[in-house]
Short mmCIF file of C-alpha atoms in Angstrom, two decimals:
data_model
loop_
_atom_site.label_atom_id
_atom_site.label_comp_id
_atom_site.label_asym_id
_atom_site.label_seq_id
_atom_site.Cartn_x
_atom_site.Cartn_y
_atom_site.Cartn_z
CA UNK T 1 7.74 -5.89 29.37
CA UNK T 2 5.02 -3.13 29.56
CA UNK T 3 3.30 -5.28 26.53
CA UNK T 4 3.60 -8.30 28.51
CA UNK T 5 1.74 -6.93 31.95
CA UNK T 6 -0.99 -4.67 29.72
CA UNK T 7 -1.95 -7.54 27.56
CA UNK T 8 -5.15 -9.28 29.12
CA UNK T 9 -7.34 -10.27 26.84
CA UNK T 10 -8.55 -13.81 25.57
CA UNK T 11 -8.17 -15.01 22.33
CA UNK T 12 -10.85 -17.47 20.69
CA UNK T 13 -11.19 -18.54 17.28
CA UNK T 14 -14.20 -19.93 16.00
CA UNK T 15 -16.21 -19.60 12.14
CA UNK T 16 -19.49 -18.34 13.48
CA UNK T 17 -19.08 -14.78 11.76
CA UNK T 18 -17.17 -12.57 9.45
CA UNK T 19 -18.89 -13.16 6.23
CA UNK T 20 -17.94 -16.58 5.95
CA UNK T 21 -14.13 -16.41 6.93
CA UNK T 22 -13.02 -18.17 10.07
CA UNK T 23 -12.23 -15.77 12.77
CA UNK T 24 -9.59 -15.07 15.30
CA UNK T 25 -11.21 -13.54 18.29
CA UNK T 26 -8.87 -10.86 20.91
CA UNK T 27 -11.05 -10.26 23.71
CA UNK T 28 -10.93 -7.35 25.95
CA UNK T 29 -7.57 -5.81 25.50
CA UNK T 30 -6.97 -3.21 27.89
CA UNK T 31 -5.15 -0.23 27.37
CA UNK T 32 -4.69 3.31 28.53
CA UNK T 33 -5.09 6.42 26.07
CA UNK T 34 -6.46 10.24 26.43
CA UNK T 35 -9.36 10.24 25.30
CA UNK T 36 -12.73 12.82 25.56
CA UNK T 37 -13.19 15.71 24.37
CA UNK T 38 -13.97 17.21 27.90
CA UNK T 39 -12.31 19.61 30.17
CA UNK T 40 -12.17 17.00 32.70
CA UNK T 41 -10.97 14.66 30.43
CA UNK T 42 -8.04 16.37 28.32
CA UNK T 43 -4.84 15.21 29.29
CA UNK T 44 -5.86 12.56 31.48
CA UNK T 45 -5.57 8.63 30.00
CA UNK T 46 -8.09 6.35 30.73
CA UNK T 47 -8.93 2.61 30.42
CA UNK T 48 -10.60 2.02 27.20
CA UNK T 49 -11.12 -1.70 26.33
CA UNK T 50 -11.30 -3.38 23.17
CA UNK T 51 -11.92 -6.18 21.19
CA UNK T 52 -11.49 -7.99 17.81
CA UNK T 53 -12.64 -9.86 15.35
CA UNK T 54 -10.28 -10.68 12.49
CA UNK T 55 -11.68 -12.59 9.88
CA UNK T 56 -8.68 -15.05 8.08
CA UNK T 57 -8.53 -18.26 6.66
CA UNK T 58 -7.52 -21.10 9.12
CA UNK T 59 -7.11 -24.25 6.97
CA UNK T 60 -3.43 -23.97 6.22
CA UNK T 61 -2.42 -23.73 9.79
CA UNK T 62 -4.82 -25.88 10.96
CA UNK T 63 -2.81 -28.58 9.14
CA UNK T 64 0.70 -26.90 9.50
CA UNK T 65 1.10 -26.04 12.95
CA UNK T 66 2.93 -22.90 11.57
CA UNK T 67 2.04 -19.78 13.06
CA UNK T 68 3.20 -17.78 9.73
CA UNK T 69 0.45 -19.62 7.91
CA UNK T 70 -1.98 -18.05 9.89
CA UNK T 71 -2.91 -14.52 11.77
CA UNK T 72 -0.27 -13.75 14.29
CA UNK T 73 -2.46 -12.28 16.94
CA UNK T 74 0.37 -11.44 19.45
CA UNK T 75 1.62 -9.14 17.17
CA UNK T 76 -1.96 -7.48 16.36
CA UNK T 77 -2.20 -6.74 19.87
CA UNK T 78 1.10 -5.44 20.56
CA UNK T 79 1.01 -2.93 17.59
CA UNK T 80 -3.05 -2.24 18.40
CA UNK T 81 -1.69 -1.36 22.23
CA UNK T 82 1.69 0.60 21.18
CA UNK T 83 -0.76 3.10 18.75
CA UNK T 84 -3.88 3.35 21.24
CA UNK T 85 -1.47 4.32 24.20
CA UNK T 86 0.95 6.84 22.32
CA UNK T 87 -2.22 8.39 20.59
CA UNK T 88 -4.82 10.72 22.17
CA UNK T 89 -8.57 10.86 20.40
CA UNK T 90 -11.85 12.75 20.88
CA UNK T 91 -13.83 9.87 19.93
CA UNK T 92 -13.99 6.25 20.45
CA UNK T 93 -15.11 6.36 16.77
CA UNK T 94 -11.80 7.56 15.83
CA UNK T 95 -10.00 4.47 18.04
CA UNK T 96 -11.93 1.99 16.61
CA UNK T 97 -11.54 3.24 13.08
CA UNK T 98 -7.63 3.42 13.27
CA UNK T 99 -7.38 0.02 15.23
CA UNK T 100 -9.49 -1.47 12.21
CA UNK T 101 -6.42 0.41 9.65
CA UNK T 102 -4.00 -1.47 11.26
CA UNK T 103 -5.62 -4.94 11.10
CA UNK T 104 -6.02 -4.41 6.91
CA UNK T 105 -3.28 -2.76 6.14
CA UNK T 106 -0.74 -4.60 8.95
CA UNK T 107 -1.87 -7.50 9.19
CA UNK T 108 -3.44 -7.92 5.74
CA UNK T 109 -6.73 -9.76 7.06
CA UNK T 110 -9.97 -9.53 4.93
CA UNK T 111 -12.22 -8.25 7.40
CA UNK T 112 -12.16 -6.88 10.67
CA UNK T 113 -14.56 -6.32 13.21
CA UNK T 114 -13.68 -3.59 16.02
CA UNK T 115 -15.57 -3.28 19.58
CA UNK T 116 -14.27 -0.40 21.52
CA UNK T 117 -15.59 0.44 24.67
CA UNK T 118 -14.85 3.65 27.58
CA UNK T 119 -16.29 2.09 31.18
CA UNK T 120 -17.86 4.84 33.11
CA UNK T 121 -18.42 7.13 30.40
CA UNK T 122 -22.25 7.77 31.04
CA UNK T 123 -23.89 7.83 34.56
CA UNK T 124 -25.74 4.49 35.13
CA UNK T 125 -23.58 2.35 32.34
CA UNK T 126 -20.91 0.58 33.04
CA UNK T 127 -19.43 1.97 29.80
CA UNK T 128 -20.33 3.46 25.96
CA UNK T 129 -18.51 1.99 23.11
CA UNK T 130 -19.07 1.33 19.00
CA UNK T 131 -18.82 -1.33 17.31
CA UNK T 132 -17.31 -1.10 13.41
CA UNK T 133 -16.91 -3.81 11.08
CA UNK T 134 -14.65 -2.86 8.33
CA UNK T 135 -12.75 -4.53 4.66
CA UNK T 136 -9.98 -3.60 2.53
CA UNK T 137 -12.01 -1.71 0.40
CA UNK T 138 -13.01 0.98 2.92
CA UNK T 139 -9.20 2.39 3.30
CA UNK T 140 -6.31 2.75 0.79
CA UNK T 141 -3.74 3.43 3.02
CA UNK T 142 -0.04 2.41 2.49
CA UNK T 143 2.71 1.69 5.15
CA UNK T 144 5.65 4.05 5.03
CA UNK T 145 8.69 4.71 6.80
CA UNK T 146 9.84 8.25 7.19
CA UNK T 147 13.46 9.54 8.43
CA UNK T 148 13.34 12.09 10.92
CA UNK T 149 16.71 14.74 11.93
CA UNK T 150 17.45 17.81 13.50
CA UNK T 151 20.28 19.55 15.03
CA UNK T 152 18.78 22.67 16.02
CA UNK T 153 17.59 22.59 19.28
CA UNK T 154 16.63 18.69 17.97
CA UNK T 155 15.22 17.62 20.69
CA UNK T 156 12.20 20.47 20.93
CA UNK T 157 11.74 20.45 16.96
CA UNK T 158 11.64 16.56 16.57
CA UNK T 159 8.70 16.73 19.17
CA UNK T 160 6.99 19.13 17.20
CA UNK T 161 7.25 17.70 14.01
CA UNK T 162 6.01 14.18 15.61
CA UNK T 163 2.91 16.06 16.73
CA UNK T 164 2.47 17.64 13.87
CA UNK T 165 2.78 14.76 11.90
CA UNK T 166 0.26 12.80 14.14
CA UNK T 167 -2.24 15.60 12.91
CA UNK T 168 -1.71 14.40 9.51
CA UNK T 169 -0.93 10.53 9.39
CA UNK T 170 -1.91 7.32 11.80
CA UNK T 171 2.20 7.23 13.38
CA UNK T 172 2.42 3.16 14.21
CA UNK T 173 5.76 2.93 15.90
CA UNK T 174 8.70 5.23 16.50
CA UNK T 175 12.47 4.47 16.88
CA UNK T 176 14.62 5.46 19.75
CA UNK T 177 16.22 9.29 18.77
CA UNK T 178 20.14 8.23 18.13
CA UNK T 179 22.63 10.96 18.51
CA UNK T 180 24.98 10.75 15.48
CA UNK T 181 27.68 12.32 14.02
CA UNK T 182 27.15 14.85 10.94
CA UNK T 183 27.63 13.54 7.47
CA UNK T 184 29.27 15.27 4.47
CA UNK T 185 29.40 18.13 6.74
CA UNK T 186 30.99 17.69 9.63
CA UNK T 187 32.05 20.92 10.89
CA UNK T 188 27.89 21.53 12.93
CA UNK T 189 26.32 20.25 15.73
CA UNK T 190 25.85 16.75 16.39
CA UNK T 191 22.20 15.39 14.68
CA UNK T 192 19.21 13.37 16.54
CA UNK T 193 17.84 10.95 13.86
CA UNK T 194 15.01 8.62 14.11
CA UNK T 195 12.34 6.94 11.85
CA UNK T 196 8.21 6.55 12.22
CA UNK T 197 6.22 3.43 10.52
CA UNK T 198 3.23 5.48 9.69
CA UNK T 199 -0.34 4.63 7.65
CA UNK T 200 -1.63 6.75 4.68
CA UNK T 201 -4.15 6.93 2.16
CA UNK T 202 -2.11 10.42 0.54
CA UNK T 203 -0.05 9.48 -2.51
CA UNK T 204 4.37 9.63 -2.34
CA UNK T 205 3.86 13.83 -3.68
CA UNK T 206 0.76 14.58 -1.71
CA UNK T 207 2.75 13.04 1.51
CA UNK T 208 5.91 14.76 0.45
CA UNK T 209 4.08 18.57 0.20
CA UNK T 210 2.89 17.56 4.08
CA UNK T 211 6.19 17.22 5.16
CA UNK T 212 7.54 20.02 3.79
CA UNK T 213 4.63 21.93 5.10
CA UNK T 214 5.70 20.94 8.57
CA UNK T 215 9.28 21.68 7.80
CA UNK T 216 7.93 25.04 7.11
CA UNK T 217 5.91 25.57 10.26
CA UNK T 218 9.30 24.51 12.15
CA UNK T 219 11.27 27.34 10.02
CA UNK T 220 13.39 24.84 8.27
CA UNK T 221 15.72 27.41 6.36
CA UNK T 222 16.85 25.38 3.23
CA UNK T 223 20.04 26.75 1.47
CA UNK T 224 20.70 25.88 -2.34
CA UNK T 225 24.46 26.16 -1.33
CA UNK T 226 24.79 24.37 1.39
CA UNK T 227 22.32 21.07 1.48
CA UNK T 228 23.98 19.81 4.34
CA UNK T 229 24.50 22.28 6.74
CA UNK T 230 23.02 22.71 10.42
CA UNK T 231 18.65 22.33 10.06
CA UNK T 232 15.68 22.32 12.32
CA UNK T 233 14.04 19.61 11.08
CA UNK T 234 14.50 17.24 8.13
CA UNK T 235 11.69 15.04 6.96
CA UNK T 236 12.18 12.12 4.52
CA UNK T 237 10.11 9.64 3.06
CA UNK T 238 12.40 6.36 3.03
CA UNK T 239 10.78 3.67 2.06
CA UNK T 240 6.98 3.31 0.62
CA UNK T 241 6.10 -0.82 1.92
CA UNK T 242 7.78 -2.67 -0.54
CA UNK T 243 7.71 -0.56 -3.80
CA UNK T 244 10.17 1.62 -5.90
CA UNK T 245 8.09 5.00 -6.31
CA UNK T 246 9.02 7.44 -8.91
CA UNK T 247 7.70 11.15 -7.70
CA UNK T 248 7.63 14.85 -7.92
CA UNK T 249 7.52 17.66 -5.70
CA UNK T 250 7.56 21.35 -6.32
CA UNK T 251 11.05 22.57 -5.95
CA UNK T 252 12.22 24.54 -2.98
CA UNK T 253 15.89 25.57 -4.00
CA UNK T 254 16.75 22.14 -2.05
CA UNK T 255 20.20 21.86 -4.48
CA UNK T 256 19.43 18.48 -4.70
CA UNK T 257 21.06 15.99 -6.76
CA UNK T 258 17.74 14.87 -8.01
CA UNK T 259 16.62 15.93 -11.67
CA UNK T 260 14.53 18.57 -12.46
CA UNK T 261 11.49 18.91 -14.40
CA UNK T 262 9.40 21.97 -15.04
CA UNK T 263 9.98 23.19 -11.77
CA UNK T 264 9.95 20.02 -9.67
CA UNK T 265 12.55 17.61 -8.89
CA UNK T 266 12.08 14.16 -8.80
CA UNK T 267 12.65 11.59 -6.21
CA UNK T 268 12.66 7.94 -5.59
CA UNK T 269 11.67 5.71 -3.01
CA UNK T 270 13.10 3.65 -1.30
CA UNK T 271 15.75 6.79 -0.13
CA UNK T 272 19.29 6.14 -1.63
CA UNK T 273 20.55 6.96 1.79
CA UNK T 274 19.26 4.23 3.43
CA UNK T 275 22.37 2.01 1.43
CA UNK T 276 24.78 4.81 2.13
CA UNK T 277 24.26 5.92 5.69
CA UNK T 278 24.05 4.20 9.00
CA UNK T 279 22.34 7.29 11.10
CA UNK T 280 19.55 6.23 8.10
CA UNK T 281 19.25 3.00 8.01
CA UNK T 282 19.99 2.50 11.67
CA UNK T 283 16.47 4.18 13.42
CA UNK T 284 14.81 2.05 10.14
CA UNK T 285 15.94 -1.21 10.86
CA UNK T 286 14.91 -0.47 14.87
CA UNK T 287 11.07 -0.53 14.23
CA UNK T 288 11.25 -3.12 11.13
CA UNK T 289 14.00 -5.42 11.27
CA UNK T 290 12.47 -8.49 9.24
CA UNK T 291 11.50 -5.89 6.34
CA UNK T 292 13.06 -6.66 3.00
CA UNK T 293 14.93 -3.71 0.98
CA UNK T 294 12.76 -3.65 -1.76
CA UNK T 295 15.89 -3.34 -4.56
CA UNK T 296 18.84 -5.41 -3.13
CA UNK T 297 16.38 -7.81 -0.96
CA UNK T 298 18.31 -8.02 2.32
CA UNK T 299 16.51 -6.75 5.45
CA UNK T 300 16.96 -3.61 7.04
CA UNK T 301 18.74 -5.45 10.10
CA UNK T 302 21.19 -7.12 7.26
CA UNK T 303 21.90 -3.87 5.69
CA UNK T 304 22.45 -2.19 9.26
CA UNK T 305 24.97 -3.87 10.28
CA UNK T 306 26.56 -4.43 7.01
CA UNK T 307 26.98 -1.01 7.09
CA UNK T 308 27.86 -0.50 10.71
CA UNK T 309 29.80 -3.93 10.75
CA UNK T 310 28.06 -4.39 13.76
CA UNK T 311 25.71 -7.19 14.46
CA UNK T 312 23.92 -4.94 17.48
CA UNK T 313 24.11 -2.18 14.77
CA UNK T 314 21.29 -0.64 17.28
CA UNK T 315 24.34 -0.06 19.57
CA UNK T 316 25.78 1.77 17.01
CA UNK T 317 25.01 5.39 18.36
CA UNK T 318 23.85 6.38 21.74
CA UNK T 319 20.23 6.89 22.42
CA UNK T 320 18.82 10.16 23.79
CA UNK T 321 15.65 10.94 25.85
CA UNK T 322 13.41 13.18 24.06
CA UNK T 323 10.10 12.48 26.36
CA UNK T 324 10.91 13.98 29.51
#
């Protein structure tokens, strides 16, 4: 609903630019972010207004009629407006960059021109803004799901650990925070889980050391004789786009099932749990539905409620506020 009153912007597409590609053209989306580095400006959201070229090519759908042979813009917007308006920046430099991340590595387009503007930024201009023009060979990121829980005082840590992680990676969507029962262990508090679609250029280890970093900074007390017992915060990576990763960490007395090596213990993506439990695959299959499980092929949605036996597997657990 709020995507459907924010979104007012004009969409063109014409060849005249993009180095050769035809181009879709989003004109003058509006949204509302914090943004400035001034006192009088922290904490406060303002308009900001952009634009977008996304350079694709047209012929298939021009002969199809089929929107999945061609650029879904609808969807560029809505994920472009749900990261500028749950993401606060210093520079329009930064906006622009990030909104130009999401076009290559979302939305797979070739090239991608980015026009951000702030109205009433400078006295006598109606606004200051950049314009970027970027290709898949300025970023390397990757698009990966992480699994978020805590059931010590959950709702403050999970916070923390999202702004944290915001520091570190460009978060595109969250899931709602489900309340669920503990696994394995059942005699602790009751667990807030969720999952975060997230964009990074740091490889499966490098990512892994930043989350246990965080866990760190949260005082996430691991205990080699009890893996499942009561935490602060527990950050996984679950699933790394559509590849099965291979990777090493340092170990932290985790008592893991996972082999170890010289000191490290290995782990694979996509996360085993996500075919075992539903407080797993349940946040997942929230913020990407359609995506395929990249070793049994079924979506998240299919595995969710296969697991849940539930077809509004969503419905599964209740949903708490964490935002208040």
């Amino acid at each position: 609903m709020y995507f459907e009153m924010t979104l007012r912007c004009d969409i063109k597409m014409s060849r005249c630019s993009g180095r050769g590609y035809d181009v879709i053209e989003i004109d003058h989306l509006r949204c509302r972010t914090e943004i400035g580095f001034s006192k009088h400006e922290i904490g406060k959201k303002q308009e900001v207004v952009i634009s977008i070229r996304l350079g694709c090519d047209m012929s298939k759908a021009g002969k199809s009629d089929d929107v999945s042979d061609s650029v879904n813009y609808r969807a560029v917007s809505k994920d472009v407006i749900n990261y500028v308006e749950s993401t606060s920046f210093n520079l329009v430099e930064k906006l622009a960059t990030d909104v130009a991340r999401i076009c290559i590595a979302l939305h797979k387009v070739p090239w991608v021109q980015v026009r951000v503007h702030k109205p009433q930024a400078l006295r006598f201009s109606d606004s200051v803004g950049v314009l970027i023009e970027r290709t898949p060979e300025d970023f390397n990121d990757s698009v990966v799901h992480l699994s978020l829980g805590s059931n010590i005082d959950p709702r403050k840590n999970l916070r923390d650990a999202l702004a944290l992680l915001k520091k570190k990676v460009l978060v595109l969507k969250m899931s709602s925070p489900f309340l669920t029962s503990p696994q394995l262990q059942t005699d602790q508090p009751d667990f807030i889980n969720m999952a975060v679609r997230i964009l990074t250029e740091m490889t499966p280890t490098e990512l892994k050391t930043v989350l246990s970093g965080i866990e760190k900074s949260l005082l996430r007390v691991r205990d080699p004789n009890n893996k499942n017992g009561p935490r602060t915060i527990d950050l996984d990576i679950s699933l790394w786009g559509s590849e099965v990763k291979d990777y090493s960490v340092i170990n932290n007395d985790e008592g893991s099932n996972h082999s170890l090596t010289n000191g490290h213990v290995q782990k694979t993506v996509p996360d085993p749990d996500i075919l075992r439990f539903a407080h797993v695959v349940v946040p997942l299959a929230e913020i990407s539905p359609h995506m395929k499980h990249p070793t049994n092929d079924s979506t998240l949605a299919a595995v969710a409620m296969e697991i849940t036996g539930r077809d509004d597997y969503a419905g599964t657990f209740p949903i708490v506020q964490l935002f208040r």
